[in-house]
Short mmCIF file of C-alpha atoms in Angstrom, two decimals:
data_model
loop_
_atom_site.label_atom_id
_atom_site.label_comp_id
_atom_site.label_asym_id
_atom_site.label_seq_id
_atom_site.Cartn_x
_atom_site.Cartn_y
_atom_site.Cartn_z
CA MET C 1 103.90 148.76 8.18
CA LYS C 2 101.79 151.70 9.68
CA LYS C 3 98.83 152.62 7.28
CA SER C 4 98.91 155.78 5.58
CA LEU C 5 96.98 159.12 6.19
CA LEU C 6 95.13 158.32 2.31
CA LYS C 7 95.08 154.20 3.48
CA VAL C 8 93.14 155.66 6.39
CA SER C 9 91.13 158.34 5.00
CA VAL C 10 89.34 156.02 2.43
CA SER C 11 89.15 153.38 4.66
CA SER C 12 87.19 155.13 7.14
CA VAL C 13 84.91 157.45 4.73
CA LEU C 14 83.93 154.45 2.89
CA ALA C 15 83.10 152.39 5.74
CA SER C 16 80.35 154.91 6.85
CA SER C 17 78.50 154.20 3.37
CA MET C 18 78.63 150.00 3.93
CA ILE C 19 74.66 150.82 4.41
CA LEU C 20 73.17 151.50 1.11
CA SER C 21 71.00 154.76 1.72
CA SER C 22 69.60 155.80 -1.33
CA GLY C 23 66.72 154.26 -2.79
CA PHE C 24 65.40 153.27 -6.92
CA MET C 25 63.71 156.23 -8.31
CA CYS C 26 62.61 155.57 -12.57
CA LEU C 27 62.67 158.79 -13.59
CA ALA C 28 60.29 159.06 -17.37
CA ASP C 29 61.89 159.75 -20.74
CA GLU C 30 65.68 160.29 -19.41
CA THR C 31 67.82 161.83 -22.84
CA GLU C 32 71.54 161.07 -22.60
CA GLU C 33 72.05 164.79 -22.89
CA ALA C 34 75.89 166.05 -21.19
CA PHE C 35 75.47 167.72 -18.49
CA PRO C 36 75.77 171.76 -19.72
CA GLU C 37 78.29 174.00 -18.05
CA GLU C 38 77.94 177.29 -16.39
CA THR C 39 76.11 179.45 -18.39
CA ASP C 40 74.60 183.03 -17.48
CA ALA C 41 76.15 182.83 -13.40
CA VAL C 42 73.29 184.85 -11.71
CA CYS C 43 76.04 185.46 -9.11
CA GLU C 44 78.67 188.12 -9.53
CA ASP C 45 82.33 187.97 -7.57
CA VAL C 46 83.44 190.38 -5.11
CA SER C 47 85.31 193.48 -7.55
CA GLU C 48 87.08 196.49 -6.69
CA GLU C 49 84.62 198.58 -7.88
CA ASP C 50 81.84 197.02 -6.27
CA SER C 51 83.44 197.94 -3.09
CA ASP C 52 87.23 198.79 -1.91
CA GLU C 53 86.83 196.73 2.03
CA ALA C 54 86.20 193.74 0.87
CA GLU C 55 89.23 191.97 0.06
CA GLU C 56 89.14 188.46 -2.21
CA LEU C 57 89.51 186.36 0.81
CA ASP C 58 92.06 183.54 0.88
CA VAL C 59 88.76 179.98 1.40
CA PRO C 60 90.74 176.98 2.45
CA GLU C 61 90.68 174.35 -0.55
CA LEU C 62 90.27 170.14 -0.10
CA ILE C 63 93.56 169.26 -2.18
CA SER C 64 95.91 170.01 -3.47
CA GLU C 65 96.58 169.28 -6.97
CA GLU C 66 94.15 169.60 -9.50
CA THR C 67 91.85 166.39 -11.18
CA GLU C 68 93.88 164.27 -13.47
CA ASP C 69 92.13 165.23 -16.87
CA PHE C 70 90.10 162.21 -17.54
CA GLU C 71 90.25 162.08 -21.56
CA GLU C 72 93.64 160.88 -20.53
CA VAL C 73 92.37 157.60 -19.14
CA ILE C 74 93.02 154.59 -21.77
CA PHE C 75 90.52 153.02 -22.85
CA ASP C 76 91.79 150.00 -25.17
CA GLU C 77 90.27 146.68 -24.93
CA THR C 78 91.57 143.83 -22.58
CA GLU C 79 94.18 142.01 -23.95
CA ILE C 80 93.71 138.65 -23.80
CA GLU C 81 96.46 136.60 -23.58
CA VAL C 82 96.79 133.03 -25.03
CA ILE C 83 98.30 130.37 -23.07
CA GLU C 84 99.88 126.88 -24.70
CA GLU C 85 98.86 124.44 -23.28
CA GLU C 86 101.85 122.88 -22.20
CA SER C 87 102.86 118.84 -21.93
CA LEU C 88 102.62 117.12 -18.30
CA ASP C 89 105.61 115.09 -17.60
CA ASP C 90 105.09 111.38 -17.23
CA ASP C 91 105.44 111.80 -13.33
CA ALA C 92 103.65 115.11 -12.52
CA VAL C 93 100.54 113.49 -10.96
CA VAL C 94 97.29 116.01 -10.24
CA THR C 95 96.32 115.79 -6.89
CA GLU C 96 92.27 116.17 -5.60
CA GLU C 97 94.18 118.18 -3.10
CA ASP C 98 95.19 121.32 -6.03
CA ALA C 99 92.55 119.86 -8.68
CA GLU C 100 90.02 122.90 -9.77
CA ASP C 101 86.94 122.26 -7.59
CA VAL C 102 83.82 124.59 -7.71
CA LEU C 103 81.37 122.22 -7.12
CA ALA C 104 77.54 122.64 -8.59
CA THR C 105 76.25 124.48 -5.66
CA GLY C 106 78.54 127.44 -6.16
CA ASP C 107 80.83 126.46 -3.22
CA VAL C 108 84.53 126.52 -3.94
CA THR C 109 87.64 124.50 -2.30
CA ILE C 110 89.65 126.14 -0.70
CA ASN C 111 93.02 124.27 -1.97
CA LYS C 112 95.97 125.83 -4.37
CA THR C 113 94.16 125.60 -7.46
CA ASN C 114 91.90 127.67 -6.65
CA PHE C 115 94.17 129.92 -4.28
CA PRO C 116 97.44 130.23 -5.01
CA ASP C 117 99.11 132.13 -2.96
CA SER C 118 99.23 130.50 0.14
CA ALA C 119 99.28 133.30 2.60
CA PHE C 120 95.93 134.28 1.20
CA ARG C 121 94.50 130.92 0.61
CA SER C 122 95.62 130.74 4.79
CA PHE C 123 92.97 134.22 5.58
CA VAL C 124 90.58 132.84 2.84
CA SER C 125 90.23 129.83 5.07
CA GLU C 126 90.90 131.15 8.62
CA ASN C 127 88.57 134.33 7.87
CA TYR C 128 85.69 132.89 6.20
CA ASP C 129 85.70 128.77 5.72
CA LYS C 130 83.27 129.41 9.22
CA ASP C 131 81.82 125.56 9.27
CA ASN C 132 85.70 124.53 8.30
CA ASP C 133 84.64 121.98 5.81
CA GLY C 134 87.88 123.62 3.19
CA LYS C 135 85.94 124.64 1.30
CA LEU C 136 84.74 128.68 1.04
CA SER C 137 80.74 128.25 0.75
CA LYS C 138 78.50 130.37 -1.55
CA SER C 139 76.80 131.72 1.81
CA GLU C 140 79.75 132.49 3.33
CA ALA C 141 81.24 134.25 0.69
CA ASP C 142 78.48 136.63 0.09
CA ALA C 143 78.30 137.47 3.51
CA VAL C 144 81.66 139.25 2.83
CA LEU C 145 81.97 142.83 2.42
CA THR C 146 85.15 143.77 3.66
CA ILE C 147 88.96 142.14 3.37
CA ASP C 148 92.24 143.44 4.22
CA VAL C 149 94.90 141.37 4.10
CA ASP C 150 97.77 144.64 4.39
CA ASP C 151 101.38 143.43 4.31
CA LEU C 152 101.01 139.95 3.79
CA GLY C 153 103.52 138.50 1.43
CA ILE C 154 100.20 138.32 -1.40
CA THR C 155 102.35 137.39 -4.46
CA ASP C 156 98.51 136.76 -6.11
CA LEU C 157 94.92 137.29 -4.86
CA LYS C 158 93.48 134.79 -7.10
CA GLY C 159 89.74 133.83 -5.30
CA ILE C 160 88.90 137.45 -4.74
CA GLY C 161 86.69 137.43 -7.59
CA ASN C 162 85.05 134.57 -5.61
CA PHE C 163 83.74 137.23 -3.13
CA LYS C 164 81.05 138.44 -5.10
CA ASN C 165 79.37 140.96 -2.78
CA LEU C 166 82.84 142.75 -2.13
CA ILE C 167 82.61 146.33 -1.11
CA GLN C 168 85.74 146.72 0.27
CA LEU C 169 89.18 145.57 -0.06
CA SER C 170 92.65 147.04 0.86
CA CYS C 171 96.21 144.73 -0.15
CA SER C 172 98.99 147.16 0.63
CA ASP C 173 102.20 146.48 0.60
CA ASN C 174 102.40 142.57 -0.40
CA ASP C 175 104.19 142.00 -3.17
CA LEU C 176 101.49 141.69 -6.31
CA THR C 177 102.21 141.96 -10.27
CA SER C 178 98.58 142.03 -11.58
CA ILE C 179 95.67 142.08 -9.93
CA ASN C 180 91.90 141.32 -11.25
CA VAL C 181 89.12 142.70 -9.83
CA SER C 182 86.73 142.35 -12.63
CA SER C 183 84.17 140.10 -10.80
CA ASN C 184 83.99 142.30 -7.51
CA THR C 185 81.32 144.27 -9.92
CA LYS C 186 80.16 145.99 -6.70
CA LEU C 187 83.33 147.18 -5.15
CA ARG C 188 83.84 150.72 -4.42
CA ALA C 189 86.94 151.01 -2.34
CA LEU C 190 90.32 149.81 -3.58
CA VAL C 191 93.56 150.51 -1.32
CA ALA C 192 96.52 149.13 -3.48
CA ASP C 193 99.33 150.60 -3.57
CA GLY C 194 102.51 149.69 -1.73
CA ASN C 195 102.35 146.81 -5.06
CA SER C 196 104.32 146.04 -8.04
CA PHE C 197 102.05 146.36 -10.56
CA THR C 198 101.90 148.86 -12.75
CA SER C 199 98.13 148.60 -14.79
CA ILE C 200 94.56 148.31 -13.45
CA ASN C 201 91.08 147.34 -14.76
CA ILE C 202 88.26 148.55 -13.56
CA LYS C 203 86.29 148.47 -16.30
CA SER C 204 83.46 145.71 -14.48
CA ASN C 205 83.82 148.39 -11.31
CA PRO C 206 81.43 151.15 -11.81
CA TRP C 207 81.82 152.16 -8.45
CA LEU C 208 85.63 152.78 -9.57
CA CYS C 209 85.07 153.97 -12.48
CA LEU C 210 83.35 157.03 -11.47
CA SER C 211 85.20 158.05 -8.32
CA TYR C 212 87.93 157.51 -11.19
CA GLN C 213 85.98 160.06 -13.46
CA TYR C 214 84.86 162.51 -10.81
CA ALA C 215 87.88 162.28 -8.66
CA MET C 216 89.27 164.66 -6.43
CA THR C 217 92.98 163.21 -5.89
CA MET C 218 95.90 163.53 -3.44
CA ASP C 219 99.22 162.75 -2.95
CA GLU C 220 100.99 161.31 -0.60
CA ASN C 221 104.69 160.08 -0.50
CA GLY C 222 103.99 157.81 -4.23
CA SER C 223 100.62 157.45 -3.42
CA ILE C 224 97.51 158.76 -5.19
CA LEU C 225 93.51 158.67 -3.72
CA TYR C 226 90.74 158.86 -5.99
CA TYR C 227 87.51 159.95 -3.92
CA ALA C 228 84.45 160.93 -4.96
CA SER C 229 81.13 161.26 -2.49
CA PHE C 230 77.89 160.64 -3.83
CA GLY C 231 75.29 161.49 -1.57
CA GLY C 232 74.98 159.04 1.18
CA ASN C 233 77.15 156.15 -1.40
CA VAL C 234 81.26 157.54 -1.05
CA ALA C 235 83.74 155.54 -3.42
CA GLY C 236 87.55 155.49 -3.81
CA MET C 237 90.78 154.00 -4.72
CA VAL C 238 94.34 154.36 -3.35
CA LEU C 239 97.13 153.39 -5.90
CA ASP C 240 100.59 154.27 -6.53
CA SER C 241 101.19 157.06 -8.62
CA ASP C 242 102.68 155.13 -11.98
CA VAL C 243 99.45 153.06 -12.19
CA VAL C 244 97.92 153.11 -15.41
CA ILE C 245 93.96 153.16 -14.54
CA ASN C 246 92.05 151.15 -17.50
CA ALA C 247 88.59 152.55 -16.76
CA LYS C 248 85.10 153.16 -18.15
CA LYS C 249 83.21 157.22 -18.72
CA ASP C 250 79.97 157.35 -16.43
CA SER C 251 78.24 156.98 -19.95
CA ASP C 252 79.35 154.74 -21.52
CA LEU C 253 78.30 152.88 -18.00
CA GLY C 254 74.93 154.08 -18.21
CA LEU C 255 75.77 156.17 -14.85
CA GLY C 256 75.95 159.73 -14.21
CA TRP C 257 74.19 162.85 -15.42
CA LYS C 258 70.35 162.65 -16.65
CA LYS C 259 68.28 164.82 -17.63
CA SER C 260 64.11 164.17 -17.77
CA SER C 261 61.88 164.67 -19.76
CA ASN C 262 60.79 167.63 -17.33
CA GLY C 263 64.07 169.06 -17.88
CA LYS C 264 65.33 168.11 -14.69
CA TRP C 265 68.74 166.94 -13.96
CA TRP C 266 69.44 163.93 -12.04
CA PHE C 267 72.55 161.59 -11.10
CA LYS C 268 72.24 158.33 -11.76
CA LEU C 269 74.63 155.94 -9.88
CA PRO C 270 74.93 151.84 -10.09
CA ASP C 271 73.52 149.40 -8.13
CA ASN C 272 69.46 151.37 -9.19
CA LEU C 273 70.85 154.32 -6.60
CA TYR C 274 70.58 157.94 -6.93
CA PRO C 275 71.15 160.40 -4.44
CA SER C 276 68.12 162.58 -2.53
CA GLU C 277 68.43 165.09 0.48
CA SER C 278 71.99 164.26 -0.15
CA ILE C 279 75.08 167.00 -1.09
CA ILE C 280 77.29 164.97 -3.57
CA TYR C 281 80.82 165.35 -4.11
CA VAL C 282 82.13 165.36 -7.51
CA ASN C 283 85.46 167.06 -9.35
CA GLU C 284 85.68 169.08 -6.79
CA GLU C 285 82.60 170.65 -6.72
CA TYR C 286 78.85 170.64 -4.65
CA TYR C 287 75.45 169.31 -5.96
CA TYR C 288 72.47 169.99 -4.30
CA PHE C 289 70.07 166.82 -4.52
CA ASP C 290 66.38 167.33 -3.43
CA ASP C 291 63.26 164.54 -2.27
CA ALA C 292 62.61 163.55 -5.89
CA GLY C 293 66.45 163.35 -7.15
CA TYR C 294 66.56 166.58 -8.88
CA MET C 295 69.63 168.57 -9.34
CA VAL C 296 68.57 171.88 -6.76
CA THR C 297 69.72 175.64 -8.08
CA GLY C 298 69.30 179.00 -6.08
CA TRP C 299 68.57 179.02 -2.63
CA PHE C 300 68.51 176.21 -0.53
CA LYS C 301 67.87 174.90 3.02
CA TYR C 302 70.30 171.37 3.84
CA ALA C 303 68.83 169.20 6.62
CA ASN C 304 66.49 171.39 7.58
CA THR C 305 69.10 173.78 9.10
CA ILE C 306 71.30 175.86 6.46
CA TRP C 307 71.18 177.67 4.30
CA MET C 308 72.85 176.70 1.24
CA TYR C 309 72.95 178.25 -2.55
CA ALA C 310 73.71 176.62 -6.06
CA ASP C 311 73.85 178.62 -9.46
CA SER C 312 71.87 177.93 -12.81
CA SER C 313 74.67 174.96 -13.57
CA GLY C 314 73.80 173.53 -10.02
CA LYS C 315 77.59 174.39 -7.88
CA VAL C 316 76.89 174.99 -4.47
CA LEU C 317 79.02 178.86 -3.81
CA SER C 318 80.61 179.76 -1.27
CA GLY C 319 82.72 182.86 -0.18
CA TRP C 320 81.21 186.20 -1.54
CA GLN C 321 78.56 186.28 -3.74
CA LYS C 322 76.55 189.15 -5.04
CA ILE C 323 73.11 187.76 -5.50
CA SER C 324 69.68 190.02 -6.67
CA GLY C 325 71.45 192.67 -5.51
CA LYS C 326 72.24 191.82 -2.42
CA TRP C 327 75.83 190.65 -0.77
CA TYR C 328 76.32 187.17 0.78
CA TYR C 329 79.21 186.11 2.32
CA LEU C 330 78.24 181.41 2.09
CA GLY C 331 81.14 179.99 4.12
CA SER C 332 84.65 178.51 2.81
CA LYS C 333 84.99 175.77 0.07
CA SER C 334 84.86 172.65 2.28
CA ALA C 335 81.67 174.52 4.76
CA PRO C 336 79.35 176.69 1.95
CA PHE C 337 76.31 177.81 4.66
CA MET C 338 75.14 180.84 5.01
CA TYR C 339 76.16 184.07 7.16
CA VAL C 340 73.68 184.95 9.52
CA GLY C 341 74.77 187.80 12.89
CA PHE C 342 77.66 189.20 13.27
CA ARG C 343 81.01 187.11 11.85
CA THR C 344 85.24 187.51 11.42
CA ILE C 345 86.30 187.19 7.94
CA ASP C 346 89.15 188.15 7.14
CA ASN C 347 90.27 189.22 9.98
CA LYS C 348 87.53 191.99 9.53
CA THR C 349 83.70 192.30 11.01
CA TYR C 350 81.01 192.23 9.68
CA TYR C 351 76.97 192.37 10.01
CA PHE C 352 74.70 190.26 8.04
CA ASN C 353 70.33 190.42 8.53
CA GLU C 354 68.25 186.77 9.31
CA ASN C 355 68.68 186.62 5.78
CA GLY C 356 72.06 187.05 5.15
CA ALA C 357 72.34 189.96 3.07
CA MET C 358 75.54 191.61 4.26
CA GLN C 359 74.22 195.00 6.51
CA THR C 360 75.52 198.33 6.14
CA GLY C 361 75.54 201.58 8.94
CA TRP C 362 74.55 201.22 12.32
CA GLN C 363 74.04 197.98 13.69
CA GLN C 364 73.69 196.90 17.30
CA ASN C 365 74.79 193.92 19.13
CA GLY C 366 73.21 193.65 22.94
CA ASP C 367 75.06 197.44 24.09
CA LEU C 368 77.70 197.60 21.53
CA TRP C 369 77.68 199.53 18.42
CA PHE C 370 79.27 199.23 15.40
CA TYR C 371 79.55 201.10 12.28
CA PHE C 372 79.74 199.43 8.76
CA GLY C 373 80.45 201.53 5.73
CA SER C 374 79.96 200.63 1.97
CA SER C 375 81.49 198.02 2.26
CA GLY C 376 80.40 196.00 4.81
CA ALA C 377 82.96 195.61 6.93
CA ALA C 378 82.80 197.21 10.13
CA VAL C 379 84.86 200.44 10.77
CA THR C 380 88.19 200.85 12.81
CA GLY C 381 90.03 204.00 14.85
CA TRP C 382 88.24 207.37 13.55
CA LYS C 383 85.33 207.98 11.62
CA LYS C 384 83.51 210.97 11.53
CA ILE C 385 79.49 209.90 10.38
CA GLY C 386 77.02 212.87 10.28
CA SER C 387 78.21 215.34 12.27
CA TYR C 388 79.76 213.89 14.65
CA TRP C 389 83.47 212.11 14.97
CA TYR C 390 83.76 208.23 16.84
CA TYR C 391 86.41 206.52 17.56
CA PHE C 392 85.88 202.21 16.76
CA LYS C 393 87.80 199.70 18.53
CA SER C 394 89.94 197.54 16.69
CA ASN C 395 87.53 195.07 17.04
CA GLY C 396 84.73 197.37 15.96
CA VAL C 397 82.88 198.09 18.98
CA MET C 398 81.49 201.75 18.68
CA GLU C 399 84.08 203.16 21.96
CA THR C 400 82.72 205.90 24.70
CA GLY C 401 84.01 207.72 27.74
CA TRP C 402 87.98 208.82 28.35
CA HIS C 403 90.08 207.90 24.52
CA LYS C 404 93.36 208.65 24.73
CA SER C 405 95.46 208.67 21.10
CA GLY C 406 99.34 209.47 21.98
CA SER C 407 99.62 211.52 24.44
CA ASP C 408 96.02 213.15 23.48
CA TRP C 409 93.29 213.12 26.09
CA TYR C 410 89.41 212.41 24.34
CA TYR C 411 85.70 212.18 25.92
CA LEU C 412 83.49 210.82 24.26
CA ASP C 413 79.68 210.82 25.90
CA THR C 414 77.17 207.66 25.48
CA ASN C 415 76.01 208.53 22.55
CA GLY C 416 80.13 207.74 20.82
CA HIS C 417 79.75 211.47 20.07
CA MET C 418 83.29 213.73 20.27
CA LEU C 419 82.93 216.51 22.50
CA ALA C 420 84.83 219.33 21.16
CA SER C 421 85.20 223.45 21.44
CA CYS C 422 83.13 223.39 24.35
CA SER C 423 82.73 222.55 28.36
CA ARG C 424 82.20 219.72 30.21
CA LYS C 425 81.50 218.43 34.10
CA ILE C 426 82.81 214.86 34.33
CA ASP C 427 82.44 212.39 37.29
CA GLY C 428 82.88 216.31 39.55
CA LYS C 429 85.73 217.92 37.16
CA THR C 430 85.60 220.80 34.49
CA TYR C 431 87.60 219.30 31.44
CA ARG C 432 87.17 222.40 28.33
CA PHE C 433 87.77 220.70 24.80
CA ASP C 434 89.26 222.66 21.87
CA ALA C 435 87.62 222.30 18.10
CA ASN C 436 89.97 218.91 17.37
CA GLY C 437 88.36 217.43 20.84
CA VAL C 438 91.79 217.52 22.44
CA CYS C 439 91.18 218.21 26.09
CA LEU C 440 92.84 220.79 27.23
CA ASN C 441 93.53 219.83 31.34
CA PRO C 442 93.33 216.46 31.72
#
């Protein structure tokens, strides 16, 4: 069965984060303060009073659905089902093959008891029993980071808990009526749509809990992608849309936003990891952390190549922003970096100096001249500047030479000035121009 876009997305992204790229940092005297809401924003939005031409930009969103409110997650205790012991039939015989066999060394016999589902048992035997001794040794199990058992007709994944280092599990399009990943505490990616279970408990999976709480969500044909990026560490799930998720909040896991005694914020991840010199994407917002792991506000240079800006709450801003009295354009939501030079935005041309500040007035690009109005947009068409009339093409370039408007001819000299109320010899012929600049003998 062909994988959906959601499955491919989460699988490819999670695969890139298999190698843990961040280190451990001890930050003294962390407090349990909640991450603050944005207050007293440094930047201002473009308003009609500020500019009649700087229109609200149609910034493309990464997703079309809003993130689900985490407060609606079910946080009830896991129910324990008590099963009464049944008496065995007199003729019933428990064979050595069927007996649960977990050796003192941690090895697990690959049999019906430990892996009840024949399809999953065969998969484990064929792929992970490297020495063909009928057992899954601890070293064999610990070496497994990813398991893909999509569309194998599996009804029971019992035995999956033996893979303690499992990071990615894909078990879509099977016949699972339940799934238990409580022993897979390192799991970061779970792709399990197309099954029959209607609830899942991920309270023992801190990466999955974080991906759910801070998720960007995307719907596709009855499946939902929950995805969050924490710098070089990403996590996510793909589940059927009707699956109820039982999770823990980051505060219950001792994870998430933390404030150090120096007043700076950082973000604690599972496995003693934290983002540093990287951007995290949570709740559809970007945040940047410096080389010490602290959240950055104000201007910062990402990857030593592009400038970006974070407001007082740490959110990386995009689009038009007024900062310290100057206008900047900080790219799209998905690529929020500072623009410099001549740029076309919403079908209008703007010019930003080397520091990113929007410019007005005359600006030169090579041999071409432009004039930018008070809104910052390049002027087009006829424009009187000072004592002279000029004509600017649709791309904002100042025109020189002959210009035809309707049936009338005009002439613009090398400075762009329209000739009017005068005679001028051009290419050996004398032409006369009236007070409106119309050539009388074209």
